[in-house]
Tab-separated table of C-alpha atoms and ligand atoms in Angstrom:
chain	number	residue	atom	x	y	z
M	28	UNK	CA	6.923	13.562	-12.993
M	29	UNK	CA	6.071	10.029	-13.602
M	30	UNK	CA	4.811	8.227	-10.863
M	31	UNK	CA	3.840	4.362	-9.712
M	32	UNK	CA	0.160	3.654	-9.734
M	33	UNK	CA	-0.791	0.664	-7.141
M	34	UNK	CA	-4.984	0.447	-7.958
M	35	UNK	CA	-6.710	-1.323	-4.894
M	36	UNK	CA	-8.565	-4.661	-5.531
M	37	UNK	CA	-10.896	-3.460	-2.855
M	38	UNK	CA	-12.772	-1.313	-4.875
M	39	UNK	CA	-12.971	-3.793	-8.053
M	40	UNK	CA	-16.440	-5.242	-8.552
M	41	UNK	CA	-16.396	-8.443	-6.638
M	42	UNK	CA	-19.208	-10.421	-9.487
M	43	UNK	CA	-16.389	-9.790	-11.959
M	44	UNK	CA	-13.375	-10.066	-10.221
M	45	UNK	CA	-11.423	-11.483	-13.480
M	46	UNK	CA	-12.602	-8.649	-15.510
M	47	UNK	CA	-11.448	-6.302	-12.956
M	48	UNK	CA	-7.765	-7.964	-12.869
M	49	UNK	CA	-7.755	-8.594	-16.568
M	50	UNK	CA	-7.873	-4.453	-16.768
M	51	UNK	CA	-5.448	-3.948	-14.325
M	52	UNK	CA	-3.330	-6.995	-16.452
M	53	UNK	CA	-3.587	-4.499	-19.637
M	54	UNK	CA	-3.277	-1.028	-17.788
M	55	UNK	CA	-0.280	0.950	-16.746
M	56	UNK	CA	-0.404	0.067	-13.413
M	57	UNK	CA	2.919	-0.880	-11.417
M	58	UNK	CA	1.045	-3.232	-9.004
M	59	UNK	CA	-1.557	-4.865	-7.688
M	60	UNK	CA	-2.733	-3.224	-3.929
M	61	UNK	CA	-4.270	-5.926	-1.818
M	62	UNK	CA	-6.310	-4.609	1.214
M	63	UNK	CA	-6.485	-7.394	3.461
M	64	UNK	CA	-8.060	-6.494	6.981
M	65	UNK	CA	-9.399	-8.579	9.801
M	66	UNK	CA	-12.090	-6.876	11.669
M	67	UNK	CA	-10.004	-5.996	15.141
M	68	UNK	CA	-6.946	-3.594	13.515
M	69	UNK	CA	-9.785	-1.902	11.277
M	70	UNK	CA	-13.524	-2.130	11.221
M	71	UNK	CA	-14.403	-4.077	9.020
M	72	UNK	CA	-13.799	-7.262	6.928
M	73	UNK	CA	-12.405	-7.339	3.197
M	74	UNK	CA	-11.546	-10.819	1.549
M	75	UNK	CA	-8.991	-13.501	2.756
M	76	UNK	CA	-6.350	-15.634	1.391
M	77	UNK	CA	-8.937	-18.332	-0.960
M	78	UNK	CA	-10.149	-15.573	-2.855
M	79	UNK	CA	-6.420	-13.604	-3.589
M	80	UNK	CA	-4.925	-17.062	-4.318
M	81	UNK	CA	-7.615	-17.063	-7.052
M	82	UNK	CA	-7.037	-13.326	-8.292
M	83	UNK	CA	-2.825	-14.050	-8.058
M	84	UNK	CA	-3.264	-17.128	-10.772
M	85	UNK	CA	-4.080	-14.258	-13.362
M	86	UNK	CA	-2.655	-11.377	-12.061
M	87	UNK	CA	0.661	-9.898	-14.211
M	88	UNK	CA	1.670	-7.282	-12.030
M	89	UNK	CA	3.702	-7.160	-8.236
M	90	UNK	CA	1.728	-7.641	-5.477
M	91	UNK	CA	1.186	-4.840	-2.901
M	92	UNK	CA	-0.024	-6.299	0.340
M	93	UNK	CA	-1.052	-4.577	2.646
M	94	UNK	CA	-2.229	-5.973	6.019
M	95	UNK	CA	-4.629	-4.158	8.388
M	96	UNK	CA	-4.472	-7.143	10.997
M	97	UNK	CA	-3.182	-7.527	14.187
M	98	UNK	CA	0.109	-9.868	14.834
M	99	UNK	CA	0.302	-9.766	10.552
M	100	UNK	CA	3.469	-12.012	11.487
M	101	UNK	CA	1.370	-15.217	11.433
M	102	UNK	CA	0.525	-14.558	7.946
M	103	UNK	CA	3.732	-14.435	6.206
M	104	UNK	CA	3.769	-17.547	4.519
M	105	UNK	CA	0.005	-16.675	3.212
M	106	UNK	CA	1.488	-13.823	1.415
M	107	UNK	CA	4.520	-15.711	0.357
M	108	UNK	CA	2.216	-17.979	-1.089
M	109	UNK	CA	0.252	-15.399	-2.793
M	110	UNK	CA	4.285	-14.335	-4.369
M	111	UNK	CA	3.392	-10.728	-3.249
M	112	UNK	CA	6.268	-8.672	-4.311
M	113	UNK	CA	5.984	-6.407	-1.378
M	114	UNK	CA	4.562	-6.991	2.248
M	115	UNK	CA	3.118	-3.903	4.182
M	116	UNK	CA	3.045	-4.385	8.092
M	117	UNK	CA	0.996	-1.808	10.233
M	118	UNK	CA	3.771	-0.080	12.485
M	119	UNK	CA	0.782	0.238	15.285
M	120	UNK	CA	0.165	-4.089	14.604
M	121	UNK	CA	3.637	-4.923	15.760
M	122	UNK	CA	4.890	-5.019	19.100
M	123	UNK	CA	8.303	-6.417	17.584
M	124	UNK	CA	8.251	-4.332	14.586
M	125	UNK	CA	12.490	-5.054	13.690
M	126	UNK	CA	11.863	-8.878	13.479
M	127	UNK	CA	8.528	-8.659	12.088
M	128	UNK	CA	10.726	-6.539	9.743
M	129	UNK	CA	13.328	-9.113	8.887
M	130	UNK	CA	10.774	-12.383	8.740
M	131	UNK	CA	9.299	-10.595	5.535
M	132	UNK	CA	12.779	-10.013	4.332
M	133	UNK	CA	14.072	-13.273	5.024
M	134	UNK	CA	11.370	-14.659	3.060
M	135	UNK	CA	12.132	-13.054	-0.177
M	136	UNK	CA	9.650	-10.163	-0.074
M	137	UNK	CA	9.896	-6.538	0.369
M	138	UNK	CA	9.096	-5.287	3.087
M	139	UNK	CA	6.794	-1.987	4.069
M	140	UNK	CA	5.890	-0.568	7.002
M	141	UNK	CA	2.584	1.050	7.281
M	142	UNK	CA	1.155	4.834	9.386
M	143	UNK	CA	-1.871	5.469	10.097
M	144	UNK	CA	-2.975	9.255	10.025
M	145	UNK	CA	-2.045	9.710	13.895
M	146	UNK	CA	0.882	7.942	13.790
M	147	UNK	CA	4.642	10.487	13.032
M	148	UNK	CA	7.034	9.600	11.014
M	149	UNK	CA	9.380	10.170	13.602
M	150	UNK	CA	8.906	6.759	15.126
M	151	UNK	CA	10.556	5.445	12.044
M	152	UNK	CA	14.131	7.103	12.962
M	153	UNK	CA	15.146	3.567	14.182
M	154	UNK	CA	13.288	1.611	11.710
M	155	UNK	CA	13.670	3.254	8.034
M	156	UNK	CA	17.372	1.869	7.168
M	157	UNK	CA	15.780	-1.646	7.274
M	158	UNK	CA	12.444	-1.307	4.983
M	159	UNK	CA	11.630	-0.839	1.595
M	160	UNK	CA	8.603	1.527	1.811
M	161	UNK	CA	6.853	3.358	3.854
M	162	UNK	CA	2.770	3.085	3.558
M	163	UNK	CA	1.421	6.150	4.414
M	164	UNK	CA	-2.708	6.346	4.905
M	165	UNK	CA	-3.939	9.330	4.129
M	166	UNK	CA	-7.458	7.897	5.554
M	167	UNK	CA	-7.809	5.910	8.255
M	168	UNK	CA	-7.736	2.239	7.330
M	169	UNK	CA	-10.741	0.068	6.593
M	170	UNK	CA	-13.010	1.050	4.064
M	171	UNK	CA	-11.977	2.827	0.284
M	172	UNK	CA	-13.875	5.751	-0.924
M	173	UNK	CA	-12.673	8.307	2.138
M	174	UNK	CA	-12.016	11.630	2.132
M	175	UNK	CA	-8.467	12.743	2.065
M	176	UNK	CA	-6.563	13.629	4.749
M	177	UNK	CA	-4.748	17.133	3.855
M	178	UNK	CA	-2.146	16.937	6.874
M	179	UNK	CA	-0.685	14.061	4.590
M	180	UNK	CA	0.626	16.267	1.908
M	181	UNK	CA	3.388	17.898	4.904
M	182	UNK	CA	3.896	14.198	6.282
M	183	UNK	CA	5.283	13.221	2.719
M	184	UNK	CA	7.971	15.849	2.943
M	185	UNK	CA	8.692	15.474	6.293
M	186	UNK	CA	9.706	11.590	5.514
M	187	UNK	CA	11.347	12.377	2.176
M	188	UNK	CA	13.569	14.882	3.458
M	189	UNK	CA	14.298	11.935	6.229
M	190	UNK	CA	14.791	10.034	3.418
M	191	UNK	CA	17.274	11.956	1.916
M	192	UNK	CA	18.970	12.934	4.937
M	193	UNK	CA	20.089	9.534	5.444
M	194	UNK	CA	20.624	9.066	2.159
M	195	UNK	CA	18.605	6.375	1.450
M	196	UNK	CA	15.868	5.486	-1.304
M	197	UNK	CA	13.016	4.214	0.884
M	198	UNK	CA	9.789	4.499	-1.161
M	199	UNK	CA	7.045	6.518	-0.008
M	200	UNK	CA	3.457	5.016	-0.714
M	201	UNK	CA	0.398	6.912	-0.224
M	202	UNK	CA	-2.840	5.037	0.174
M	203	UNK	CA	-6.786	6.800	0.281
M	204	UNK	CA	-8.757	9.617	-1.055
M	205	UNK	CA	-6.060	9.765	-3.936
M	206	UNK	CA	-7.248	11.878	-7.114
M	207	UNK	CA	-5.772	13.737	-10.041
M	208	UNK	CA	-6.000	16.820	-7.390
M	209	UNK	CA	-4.247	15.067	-4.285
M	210	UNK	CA	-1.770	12.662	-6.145
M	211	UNK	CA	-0.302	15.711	-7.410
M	212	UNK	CA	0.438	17.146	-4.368
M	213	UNK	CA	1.581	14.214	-2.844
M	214	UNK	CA	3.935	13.460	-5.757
M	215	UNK	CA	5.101	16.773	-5.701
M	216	UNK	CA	5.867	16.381	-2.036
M	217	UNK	CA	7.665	13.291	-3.331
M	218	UNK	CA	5.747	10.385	-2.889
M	219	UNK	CA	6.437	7.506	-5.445
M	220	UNK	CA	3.353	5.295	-5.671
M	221	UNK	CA	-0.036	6.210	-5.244
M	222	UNK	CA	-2.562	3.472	-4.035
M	223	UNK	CA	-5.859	4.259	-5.985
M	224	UNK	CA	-9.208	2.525	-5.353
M	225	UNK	CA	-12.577	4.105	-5.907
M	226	UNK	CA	-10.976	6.860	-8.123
M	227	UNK	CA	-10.069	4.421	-10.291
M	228	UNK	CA	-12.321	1.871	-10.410
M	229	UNK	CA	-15.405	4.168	-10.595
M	230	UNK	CA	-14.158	5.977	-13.429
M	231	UNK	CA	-15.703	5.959	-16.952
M	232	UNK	CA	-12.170	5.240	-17.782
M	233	UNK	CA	-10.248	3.334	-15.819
M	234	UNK	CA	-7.284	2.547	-17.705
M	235	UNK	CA	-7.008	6.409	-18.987
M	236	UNK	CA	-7.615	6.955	-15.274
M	237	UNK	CA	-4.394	5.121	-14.623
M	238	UNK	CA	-2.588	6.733	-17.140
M	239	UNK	CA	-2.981	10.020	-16.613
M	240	UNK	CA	-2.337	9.877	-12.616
M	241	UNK	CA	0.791	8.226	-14.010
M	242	UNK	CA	2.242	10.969	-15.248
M	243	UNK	CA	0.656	13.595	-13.232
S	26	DX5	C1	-8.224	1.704	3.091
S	26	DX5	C2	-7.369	0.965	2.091
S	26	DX5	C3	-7.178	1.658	0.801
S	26	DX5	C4	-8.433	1.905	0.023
S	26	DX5	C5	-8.212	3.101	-0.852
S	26	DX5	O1	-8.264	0.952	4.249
S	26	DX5	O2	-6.080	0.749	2.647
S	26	DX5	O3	-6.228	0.960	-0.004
S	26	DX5	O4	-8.838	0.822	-0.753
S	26	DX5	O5	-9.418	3.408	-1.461
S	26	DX5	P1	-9.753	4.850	-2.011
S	26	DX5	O6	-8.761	5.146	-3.096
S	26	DX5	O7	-11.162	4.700	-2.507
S	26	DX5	O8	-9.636	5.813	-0.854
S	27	ZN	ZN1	-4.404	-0.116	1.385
């Protein structure tokens, strides 16, 4: 079953960043996945607003934010800026998750919320009928090129069936250690995008790459 591919700009080759997006531009992908982390949510420290204004002047496809920050509230109008099609808030970032919730709405984006590995999908009960996607990591956030969780596979159809028991049609996103092997499980589970870095990006092929986890 065709799927959405979301390849991460985090594992593009930083010297030729416009080559990298120009591939994406003519590929199959869906979106654009934007890693954006601060150094006090995740270890470590990826690129910040100057450089993905530059990569969103030539980049054709949504943008897929997703912010491993604390208080990621501050930076709504950043992303706005950026006109990311969908925002991704860590649910473990956000003390006041519902209004964090509704600032990204009321600013024209979409709004996801983001688990980490640890985190169950159970505290989304009260949560899920206002969002747009749910982010699941399948490795914990900060660095591409992790192994894959394999507990993630069961959280996927644990949320869809919550999904469809409240008969809604929240996406389910799955982000790290994605492959032709684990995207199929997870999209047989029933997730709808799959957030691909090094997979992708390393590949002899990358725009094949993207097509055939398309329609894995
Ligand atoms: C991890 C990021 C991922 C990462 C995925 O913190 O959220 O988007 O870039 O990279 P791979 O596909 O290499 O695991
Ligand atoms: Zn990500």
């Amino acid at each position: 079953m065709p799927c959405k591919i979301a390849p991460s700009l985090l594992a593009a080759d930083f010297l030729h960043l416009e080559e990298s997006l120009m591939m994406i531009n003519q590929s199959d992908a869906d979106m654009l996945h934007l890693d954006i982390m601060d150094g006090v949510f995740v270890p470590n420290i990826s690129f910040g607003f100057p450089v993905l204004e530059q990569a969103a002047k030539i980049c054709t496809k949504p943008l897929d934010a997703h912010l491993m920050i604390v208080e990621p509230q501050k930076f709504i109008p950043e992303v706005k800026k950026l006109r990311a099609y969908m925002m991704n808030v860590h649910y473990e970032a956000c003390m006041h998750l519902h209004r964090v919730i509704w600032e990204i709405k009321e600013s024209g984006m979409k709004a996801g919320v983001t688990l980490n590995p640890h985190t169950p999908i159970e505290l989304l009960e009260d949560i899920i009928q206002d969002i747009d996607m749910v982010l699941l990591m399948s490795v914990n956030p900060g660095f591409g090129g992790q192994k894959f969780i394999n507990h993630s596979i069961e959280k996927v159809s644990r949320l869809k069936n919550m999904i469809l028991q409240k008969n809604l049609n929240t996406w389910i996103e799955v982000d790290g250690g994605i492959n032709m092997e684990t995207g199929k499980a997870l999209v047989d589970a029933g997730a709808d995008i799959l957030v691909t870095g090094s997979f992708v990006f390393n590949a002899a092929n990358p725009l094949e790459t993207i097509k055939k986890l398309k329609n894995l």
